Every structure is written in structure tokens, then in C-alpha cells.
């Protein structure tokens, strides 16, 4: 598994000194942390990532939680508060699911709301939230992998706006989204404009309208491998399966497309009673189903006129002649374009996220451009 390629939140939480876990949820979670992280002692203020955790281990932890407690907890909640006490509190709240995940609660500036890419996961935004700094409150908007997907981008945008307006009842609003998330953020801005609200900043992070993408965005398996499933995840899971059951026949999973391979692996893990691996595979398959649904929604979405200001952050590494800007300029004439290093999938990676944050910070520091009112 390529753990180094995944975001690892920077946090100073857990440095207050050791305090033992409280009986109940905290004690059970502390045992799970100890097993996963290979540490002897876990305190209630300890930080999962400071103890050596990373995104793949966060997925494993979420799978173990579902296995032990019989109910799920979104992986993103661990990015919101990575302390043992914070995770226990979130688990104890149970059904109060919200699409909002606060990655950066501090700051004196208006909050930025950033919509998930296809697949519903928001962990790609953790490095961006860190790079924008502690003065910029940052809320990520995640998909719900335990619910049926909305029937359209318009419905998804309306659902997410309910959560956004519960935090910030009135504008001006700051919205953003990478890839598919940009389509949803754009539609959210349109709906806010119809409601008479101002959107001072709207960032489309390498978002492409239907029919204009140079890569095969219609191929869910391609997007699954490039955008959602971390490199090495399948090999790592196969290695764990064969380590626990050496005689397991893996021939049936070789050469299959990624989604089919995951389903075949799940069937093998279920038959071999590998409960922990089974729970992880179920998570990745739920994510793949969400990605497939989001791609269908993106294919059907064509947007509509929008008079507000738009900032398009365009990846520079695309095939010659490919360009998302013309389609956006048709819908939103007040669109500025910034070219940034990287391709569609590496734009928010560790080597490029600083450039993205620098441009966003500069634009956010400007006064919001005034939305042109219709006559």
C-alpha cells in the first residue's frame, strides 16, 4: 500500500498529556487503535494521525468499527476530529449524519464550502485545508454512502445547500469543488442566485462539463483507479487475504477490471470468513457505487446560465486542444482561468496542492466581485 501518497493531517491535538480512555466506547476504540497502530498505550486526547495513522488505516478503522458495533461511521469523521475522545463522541451520536465535515474550524474569514469529487469522499481536501491556513474555516461536503444517491446534480445541490445554510444562513457564500464537485458547487451557486443570495467566490478545480473531458470520465473503472482507490489498495488486501488463508485460490480475481476484482475478492473473503477484510472491501465497493452514480449524474448535467464570478483552476497537463474553459464561459461569462501544474488527478496531490492553495488564497483575499443582476 502506498500510504505515503495519501493525505496525513497535521495536528497538534493529543499533546496535552496522557489521560486514560473512559470506560465504554473510548476503551473499546483505544483497543482498536492499539491493534491497528501497533502502540501500547492510547490516551483519550491522542491523535490518530500523530500516532502513525494515515488514510488507509482510517478506512481499516472504519471497517473495524462497523464490524464491532454493527453500525458505520464515515471515514471523514476521523479527519474532522482525530482524537480518541472526539471519535468516541461522534460514534456515540449515532444517527446525526451530516454532509458537512469541518476540516478547519478556526479562522476569522467567511467559511469555504468544498464539495466532494465523484465517489463522495473528502479526504483529498485535507491537505488543501491545511495549506489555506488557520485563518480560513474550511467545510468539506461528503456524500452519504448509506443512502440512495440523489436523482440529479440539481437535487444533490439542493440537499447540500440545506446543510450549508444551517451553518451560514446568509451570503455572500464561498463555494468550491474538484472534478465532479465543481459541477455540484456550480449548481449550488446557481440555486443561491435564484434565491437572491450572493456567491462572492466560486472555485471550479479542474471541473469539466459533460462531453468536454479529455480523459475517459465515462469509464467508472478508470475513474475509480485514478481518483478514489489509492494505489496499492488491491495488492495490499490480496496480500492480507493470502497471509491469513495461504491456500486461498486467487486465480479467479486475476485480470479482472478493478470493480469486478473487488467484488470477486469480497466473495472470497466472505467464504473464508475474513471479517475485517470483508468489511474493508464492502467499504470500497460502496465508494465505487457512489462514483458510478456520480458519473451518471455528471453525464446528465448541462448546467445553465450563471452571472456570478467563477474561478476555474485548470490542470496544465492535458492532451493538446483539450480545454474545460470554453464550455464554462458559455454558462458563466465572468470566469477567470488559472493554469496550474499537474494533471486532473495530481492537482491536489502533495507536489501541487501548494500552488492550488496559493491561487485560491489570493482570490479569496480580493473583495468578492459583484454578481450582475438580470434586467
Short mmCIF file of C-alpha atoms in Angstrom, two decimals:
data_model
loop_
_atom_site.label_atom_id
_atom_site.label_comp_id
_atom_site.label_asym_id
_atom_site.label_seq_id
_atom_site.Cartn_x
_atom_site.Cartn_y
_atom_site.Cartn_z
CA UNK A 1 0.00 0.00 0.00
CA UNK A 2 1.22 3.44 -0.90
CA UNK A 3 0.43 5.14 2.40
CA UNK A 4 2.83 7.99 1.66
CA UNK A 5 0.67 9.04 -1.28
CA UNK A 6 -2.30 9.67 0.97
CA UNK A 7 -3.04 12.79 2.98
CA UNK A 8 -1.77 12.80 6.54
CA UNK A 9 -3.38 15.57 8.55
CA UNK A 10 -1.12 17.82 10.56
CA UNK A 11 -2.41 18.23 14.11
CA UNK A 12 -1.16 19.30 17.48
CA UNK A 13 -4.09 17.72 19.25
CA UNK A 14 -3.16 14.98 21.66
CA UNK A 15 -0.16 16.83 23.04
CA UNK A 16 -1.81 17.87 26.32
CA UNK A 17 -0.53 14.87 28.25
CA UNK A 18 -1.83 11.38 28.79
CA UNK A 19 -5.35 10.82 30.08
CA UNK A 20 -6.64 7.24 30.08
CA UNK A 21 -9.71 6.35 27.99
CA UNK A 22 -13.03 6.40 29.76
CA UNK A 23 -14.88 3.09 30.18
CA UNK A 24 -17.18 2.14 27.34
CA UNK A 25 -16.75 3.45 23.81
CA UNK A 26 -13.39 5.11 24.46
CA UNK A 27 -11.87 1.95 25.92
CA UNK A 28 -13.11 -0.22 23.04
CA UNK A 29 -11.83 2.27 20.47
CA UNK A 30 -8.49 2.54 22.27
CA UNK A 31 -8.05 -1.23 21.89
CA UNK A 32 -8.81 -0.98 18.15
CA UNK A 33 -6.34 1.89 17.77
CA UNK A 34 -3.67 -0.02 19.65
CA UNK A 35 -4.06 -3.06 17.38
CA UNK A 36 -4.09 -1.05 14.14
CA UNK A 37 -1.31 1.38 15.04
CA UNK A 38 0.92 -1.02 16.96
CA UNK A 39 1.12 1.17 20.06
CA UNK A 40 0.91 0.01 23.68
CA UNK A 41 -1.00 2.93 25.15
CA UNK A 42 -3.69 5.22 23.73
CA UNK A 43 -4.97 8.23 25.65
CA UNK A 44 -8.30 9.95 25.13
CA UNK A 45 -6.63 13.09 23.75
CA UNK A 46 -4.22 11.22 21.47
CA UNK A 47 -4.41 11.97 17.75
CA UNK A 48 -4.85 9.02 15.36
CA UNK A 49 -2.55 10.56 12.77
CA UNK A 50 0.07 11.74 15.25
CA UNK A 51 0.32 8.11 16.41
CA UNK A 52 1.18 6.98 12.88
CA UNK A 53 -2.24 6.66 11.25
CA UNK A 54 -2.95 7.51 7.61
CA UNK A 55 -5.91 7.36 5.24
CA UNK A 56 -5.73 3.61 4.57
CA UNK A 57 -5.62 2.87 8.29
CA UNK A 58 -8.57 5.23 8.72
CA UNK A 59 -10.51 3.06 6.28
CA UNK A 60 -9.48 -0.07 8.19
CA UNK A 61 -10.55 1.55 11.44
CA UNK A 62 -13.95 2.46 9.99
CA UNK A 63 -14.35 -1.13 8.81
CA UNK A 64 -13.47 -2.46 12.26
CA UNK A 65 -15.94 -0.06 13.87
CA UNK A 66 -18.71 -1.33 11.58
CA UNK A 67 -17.68 -4.91 12.40
CA UNK A 68 -17.58 -4.39 16.19
CA UNK A 69 -20.51 -2.02 16.68
CA UNK A 70 -22.74 -3.10 13.81
CA UNK A 71 -23.06 0.48 12.57
CA UNK A 72 -20.92 2.63 10.35
CA UNK A 73 -19.03 5.84 10.85
CA UNK A 74 -17.89 7.89 7.88
CA UNK A 75 -14.12 7.77 7.43
CA UNK A 76 -14.18 11.55 7.05
CA UNK A 77 -15.25 11.95 10.69
CA UNK A 78 -11.76 10.89 11.70
CA UNK A 79 -10.36 13.79 9.69
CA UNK A 80 -12.76 16.17 11.42
CA UNK A 81 -11.63 15.27 14.95
CA UNK A 82 -8.83 12.69 15.03
CA UNK A 83 -8.68 12.35 18.83
CA UNK A 84 -9.91 9.23 20.59
CA UNK A 85 -12.42 11.24 22.64
CA UNK A 86 -13.68 13.06 19.55
CA UNK A 87 -14.19 9.84 17.60
CA UNK A 88 -15.99 8.22 20.55
CA UNK A 89 -18.29 11.24 20.80
CA UNK A 90 -19.07 11.08 17.06
CA UNK A 91 -19.79 7.35 17.30
CA UNK A 92 -21.98 7.88 20.34
CA UNK A 93 -24.09 10.45 18.49
CA UNK A 94 -25.02 7.73 16.04
CA UNK A 95 -27.61 8.84 13.51
CA UNK A 96 -26.91 12.56 13.29
CA UNK A 97 -25.25 12.22 9.89
CA UNK A 98 -24.42 15.44 8.08
CA UNK A 99 -22.78 16.05 4.72
CA UNK A 100 -20.61 18.75 6.32
CA UNK A 101 -17.17 17.73 7.57
CA UNK A 102 -15.28 20.57 9.23
CA UNK A 103 -11.63 20.15 8.28
CA UNK A 104 -10.57 23.57 9.58
CA UNK A 105 -12.82 25.09 12.29
CA UNK A 106 -10.62 28.08 13.09
CA UNK A 107 -10.31 31.45 11.41
CA UNK A 108 -11.85 34.88 11.16
CA UNK A 109 -12.72 34.72 7.46
CA UNK A 110 -16.00 33.64 5.85
CA UNK A 111 -16.10 29.83 5.56
CA UNK A 112 -15.26 27.95 2.37
CA UNK A 113 -17.51 25.02 1.44
CA UNK A 114 -15.85 22.43 -0.82
CA UNK A 115 -17.91 19.65 -2.49
CA UNK A 116 -16.61 16.08 -2.81
CA UNK A 117 -15.39 14.66 -6.13
CA UNK A 118 -17.08 11.62 -7.68
CA UNK A 119 -17.22 8.85 -5.09
CA UNK A 120 -18.37 11.06 -2.23
CA UNK A 121 -15.10 11.08 -0.23
CA UNK A 122 -13.49 14.29 1.02
CA UNK A 123 -10.08 13.20 2.31
CA UNK A 124 -8.41 14.74 -0.77
CA UNK A 125 -9.30 18.16 0.68
CA UNK A 126 -7.42 17.74 3.96
CA UNK A 127 -4.07 18.94 2.51
CA UNK A 128 -5.85 21.87 0.82
CA UNK A 129 -7.49 22.90 4.09
CA UNK A 130 -4.09 22.73 5.81
CA UNK A 131 -2.41 24.73 3.02
CA UNK A 132 -5.01 27.51 3.20
CA UNK A 133 -4.08 28.02 6.84
CA UNK A 134 -5.77 28.52 10.19
CA UNK A 135 -7.44 31.81 9.25
CA UNK A 136 -9.66 30.12 6.66
CA UNK A 137 -12.53 27.98 8.02
CA UNK A 138 -12.97 25.02 5.69
CA UNK A 139 -16.01 22.74 5.45
CA UNK A 140 -15.90 19.73 3.11
CA UNK A 141 -19.17 18.30 1.81
CA UNK A 142 -19.26 14.50 1.63
CA UNK A 143 -21.65 12.01 0.06
CA UNK A 144 -23.72 9.57 2.11
CA UNK A 145 -22.72 6.00 1.30
CA UNK A 146 -25.63 4.63 3.35
CA UNK A 147 -28.34 6.37 1.31
CA UNK A 148 -29.59 6.23 -2.25
CA UNK A 149 -27.93 8.85 -4.47
CA UNK A 150 -29.96 11.94 -5.41
CA UNK A 151 -31.60 11.66 -8.85
CA UNK A 152 -29.76 14.65 -10.32
CA UNK A 153 -26.99 17.18 -9.71
CA UNK A 154 -29.74 19.73 -9.10
CA UNK A 155 -31.21 17.61 -6.30
CA UNK A 156 -27.79 16.95 -4.80
CA UNK A 157 -27.02 20.69 -4.81
CA UNK A 158 -30.33 21.48 -3.09
CA UNK A 159 -29.66 18.84 -0.43
CA UNK A 160 -26.17 20.16 0.28
CA UNK A 161 -27.42 23.76 0.43
CA UNK A 162 -29.69 22.84 3.34
CA UNK A 163 -26.61 21.82 5.33
CA UNK A 164 -24.59 24.85 4.20
CA UNK A 165 -27.34 27.33 5.10
CA UNK A 166 -27.74 25.71 8.52
CA UNK A 167 -24.15 26.82 9.19
CA UNK A 168 -24.27 30.08 7.24
CA UNK A 169 -27.87 31.31 6.77
CA UNK A 170 -26.98 34.23 4.51
CA UNK A 171 -24.36 35.14 1.92
CA UNK A 172 -22.08 36.06 0.49
CA UNK A 173 -21.02 32.42 0.11
CA UNK A 174 -17.69 30.85 -0.86
CA UNK A 175 -18.00 27.56 -2.74
CA UNK A 176 -15.54 25.18 -4.37
CA UNK A 177 -15.29 21.70 -5.81
CA UNK A 178 -12.75 19.49 -7.54
CA UNK A 179 -13.77 17.47 -10.59
CA UNK A 180 -17.42 16.35 -10.19
CA UNK A 181 -17.58 18.51 -7.07
CA UNK A 182 -17.21 21.59 -9.24
CA UNK A 183 -20.41 20.74 -11.11
CA UNK A 184 -22.31 20.48 -7.84
CA UNK A 185 -20.75 23.68 -6.47
CA UNK A 186 -21.70 25.48 -9.69
CA UNK A 187 -25.31 24.31 -9.38
CA UNK A 188 -25.35 25.33 -5.71
CA UNK A 189 -24.23 28.82 -6.77
CA UNK A 190 -26.99 28.97 -9.39
CA UNK A 191 -29.64 27.99 -6.85
CA UNK A 192 -28.35 30.54 -4.35
CA UNK A 193 -28.51 33.24 -7.05
CA UNK A 194 -32.12 32.32 -7.81
CA UNK A 195 -32.85 32.67 -4.09
CA UNK A 196 -31.40 36.19 -4.17
CA UNK A 197 -28.19 35.31 -2.34
CA UNK A 198 -24.69 36.37 -3.40
CA UNK A 199 -21.82 33.96 -4.02
CA UNK A 200 -18.66 36.02 -3.73
CA UNK A 201 -16.29 33.21 -4.77
CA UNK A 202 -16.85 30.01 -6.75
CA UNK A 203 -13.83 27.79 -7.49
CA UNK A 204 -14.03 25.04 -10.11
CA UNK A 205 -10.95 22.88 -9.58
CA UNK A 206 -10.36 21.23 -12.97
CA UNK A 207 -14.08 20.58 -13.47
CA UNK A 208 -15.31 19.61 -16.91
CA UNK A 209 -18.86 19.78 -18.23
CA UNK A 210 -20.33 16.68 -19.84
CA UNK A 211 -18.81 15.79 -23.18
CA UNK A 212 -15.74 18.01 -22.88
CA UNK A 213 -13.41 15.93 -20.66
CA UNK A 214 -10.26 14.67 -22.44
CA UNK A 215 -9.93 11.59 -20.23
CA UNK A 216 -12.44 8.77 -20.20
CA UNK A 217 -14.64 10.12 -17.45
CA UNK A 218 -17.46 7.89 -18.65
CA UNK A 219 -15.45 4.85 -17.63
CA UNK A 220 -16.18 4.39 -13.93
CA UNK A 221 -13.44 1.78 -13.57
CA UNK A 222 -10.83 4.20 -14.93
CA UNK A 223 -12.00 6.97 -12.58
CA UNK A 224 -12.16 4.52 -9.68
CA UNK A 225 -8.50 3.63 -10.14
CA UNK A 226 -7.33 7.18 -10.75
CA UNK A 227 -9.42 9.21 -8.36
CA UNK A 228 -10.81 7.13 -5.48
CA UNK A 229 -8.98 3.86 -4.84
CA UNK A 230 -5.45 4.63 -3.56
CA UNK A 231 -2.55 2.97 -5.39
CA UNK A 232 -1.73 -0.46 -3.99
CA UNK A 233 -5.01 -0.99 -2.14
CA UNK A 234 -5.97 -4.13 -4.07
CA UNK A 235 -2.50 -5.65 -3.76
CA UNK A 236 -2.43 -4.90 -0.04
CA UNK A 237 -5.81 -6.53 0.55
CA UNK A 238 -4.84 -9.56 -1.55
CA UNK A 239 -1.63 -9.89 0.48
CA UNK A 240 -3.55 -9.85 3.76
CA UNK A 241 -6.03 -12.43 2.45
CA UNK A 242 -3.34 -14.89 1.34
CA UNK A 243 -1.37 -14.33 4.56
CA UNK A 244 -4.39 -15.40 6.62
CA UNK A 245 -5.54 -18.18 4.27
CA UNK A 246 -2.48 -19.35 2.27
CA UNK A 247 -4.48 -21.89 0.25
CA UNK A 248 -6.97 -19.28 -0.99
CA UNK A 249 -7.41 -19.55 -4.77
CA UNK A 250 -6.69 -16.09 -6.20
CA UNK A 251 -6.74 -17.16 -9.86
CA UNK A 252 -10.35 -16.04 -10.24
CA UNK A 253 -9.51 -12.39 -9.46
CA UNK A 254 -6.56 -12.03 -11.86
CA UNK A 255 -7.03 -9.92 -14.97
CA UNK A 256 -10.44 -8.57 -13.96
CA UNK A 257 -11.33 -4.87 -14.16
CA UNK A 258 -10.93 -3.15 -10.82
CA UNK A 259 -14.58 -3.15 -9.78
CA UNK A 260 -15.09 -6.79 -10.75
CA UNK A 261 -11.86 -7.69 -8.96
CA UNK A 262 -13.12 -6.06 -5.75
CA UNK A 263 -16.39 -7.99 -5.97
CA UNK A 264 -14.58 -11.29 -6.57
CA UNK A 265 -12.29 -10.57 -3.62
CA UNK A 266 -15.31 -9.84 -1.43
CA UNK A 267 -16.84 -13.19 -2.37
CA UNK A 268 -13.59 -14.97 -1.45
CA UNK A 269 -13.23 -13.05 1.83
CA UNK A 270 -16.81 -13.88 2.79
CA UNK A 271 -16.35 -17.58 2.09
CA UNK A 272 -13.07 -17.59 4.05
CA UNK A 273 -14.67 -15.74 6.99
CA UNK A 274 -12.13 -12.91 6.79
CA UNK A 275 -14.46 -10.45 8.51
CA UNK A 276 -12.13 -7.45 8.68
CA UNK A 277 -11.05 -7.68 5.04
CA UNK A 278 -14.68 -8.26 4.08
CA UNK A 279 -15.71 -5.03 5.83
CA UNK A 280 -13.00 -3.06 4.04
CA UNK A 281 -13.94 -4.48 0.65
CA UNK A 282 -17.58 -3.59 1.32
CA UNK A 283 -16.48 -0.01 2.01
CA UNK A 284 -14.52 0.28 -1.25
CA UNK A 285 -17.42 -1.21 -3.20
CA UNK A 286 -19.84 1.30 -1.65
CA UNK A 287 -17.44 4.04 -2.74
CA UNK A 288 -17.29 2.55 -6.25
CA UNK A 289 -21.09 2.50 -6.41
CA UNK A 290 -21.18 6.17 -5.39
CA UNK A 291 -18.60 7.01 -8.03
CA UNK A 292 -20.63 5.22 -10.69
CA UNK A 293 -23.75 7.13 -9.63
CA UNK A 294 -21.91 10.47 -9.63
CA UNK A 295 -20.55 9.84 -13.12
CA UNK A 296 -24.09 9.17 -14.35
CA UNK A 297 -25.25 12.44 -12.77
CA UNK A 298 -22.33 14.35 -14.32
CA UNK A 299 -23.14 12.90 -17.75
CA UNK A 300 -26.72 14.17 -17.49
CA UNK A 301 -25.86 17.63 -16.15
CA UNK A 302 -25.57 20.52 -18.59
CA UNK A 303 -25.94 23.45 -16.21
CA UNK A 304 -27.47 26.77 -17.09
CA UNK A 305 -26.64 30.47 -17.19
CA UNK A 306 -24.89 31.96 -14.18
CA UNK A 307 -23.97 35.64 -13.89
CA UNK A 308 -21.76 35.40 -10.84
CA UNK A 309 -17.95 35.33 -10.66
CA UNK A 310 -16.21 32.00 -11.29
CA UNK A 311 -12.57 31.00 -10.87
CA UNK A 312 -11.52 27.97 -12.93
CA UNK A 313 -8.31 26.27 -11.78
CA UNK A 314 -7.21 24.35 -14.85
CA UNK A 315 -4.71 21.48 -14.79
CA UNK A 316 -1.98 22.16 -17.34
CA UNK A 317 -1.21 18.52 -18.18
CA UNK A 318 -4.00 17.60 -20.61
CA UNK A 319 -4.00 16.40 -24.23
CA UNK A 320 -3.37 19.11 -26.81
CA UNK A 321 -6.50 21.07 -27.64
CA UNK A 322 -8.45 19.91 -24.58
CA UNK A 323 -9.82 22.77 -22.50
CA UNK A 324 -12.68 22.99 -19.97
CA UNK A 325 -12.82 26.80 -20.16
CA UNK A 326 -14.91 27.38 -23.34
CA UNK A 327 -17.87 25.39 -22.03
CA UNK A 328 -17.80 27.26 -18.72
CA UNK A 329 -17.51 30.64 -20.45
CA UNK A 330 -20.77 29.91 -22.29
CA UNK A 331 -22.61 29.40 -18.99
CA UNK A 332 -20.67 31.87 -16.85
CA UNK A 333 -19.12 34.76 -18.82
CA UNK A 334 -17.44 36.13 -15.67
CA UNK A 335 -14.98 33.21 -15.47
CA UNK A 336 -11.29 33.71 -14.80
CA UNK A 337 -8.88 30.89 -15.60
CA UNK A 338 -5.63 29.98 -13.83
CA UNK A 339 -3.35 27.27 -15.21
CA UNK A 340 -1.70 25.13 -12.53
CA UNK A 341 0.86 22.31 -12.63
CA UNK A 342 -0.31 18.72 -12.65
CA UNK A 343 -2.98 16.64 -14.33
CA UNK A 344 -6.57 16.09 -13.28
CA UNK A 345 -5.70 13.50 -10.63
CA UNK A 346 -2.48 15.05 -9.28
CA UNK A 347 -3.70 18.64 -8.99
CA UNK A 348 -4.45 18.22 -5.28
CA UNK A 349 -1.51 15.88 -4.69
CA UNK A 350 1.35 16.79 -2.35
CA UNK A 351 3.50 18.24 -5.15
CA UNK A 352 0.79 20.59 -6.49
CA UNK A 353 -1.65 21.43 -3.68
CA UNK A 354 0.50 24.36 -2.55
CA UNK A 355 0.07 26.04 -5.94
CA UNK A 356 -3.69 25.50 -5.79
CA UNK A 357 -3.86 26.95 -2.28
CA UNK A 358 -1.75 29.96 -3.27
CA UNK A 359 -4.09 30.91 -6.12
CA UNK A 360 -7.21 30.30 -4.03
CA UNK A 361 -5.85 32.35 -1.14
CA UNK A 362 -5.05 35.23 -3.49
CA UNK A 363 -8.54 35.21 -4.99
CA UNK A 364 -10.19 34.86 -1.59
CA UNK A 365 -8.25 37.89 -0.37
CA UNK A 366 -9.88 40.01 -3.07
CA UNK A 367 -13.25 41.65 -2.46
CA UNK A 368 -15.97 39.48 -3.93
CA UNK A 369 -16.86 40.55 -7.44
CA UNK A 370 -20.44 41.81 -7.66
CA UNK A 371 -22.94 39.48 -9.24
CA UNK A 372 -24.54 41.03 -12.32
CA UNK A 373 -28.28 41.25 -11.74
CA UNK A 374 -30.60 40.30 -14.55
CA UNK A 375 -32.52 43.21 -16.06
#
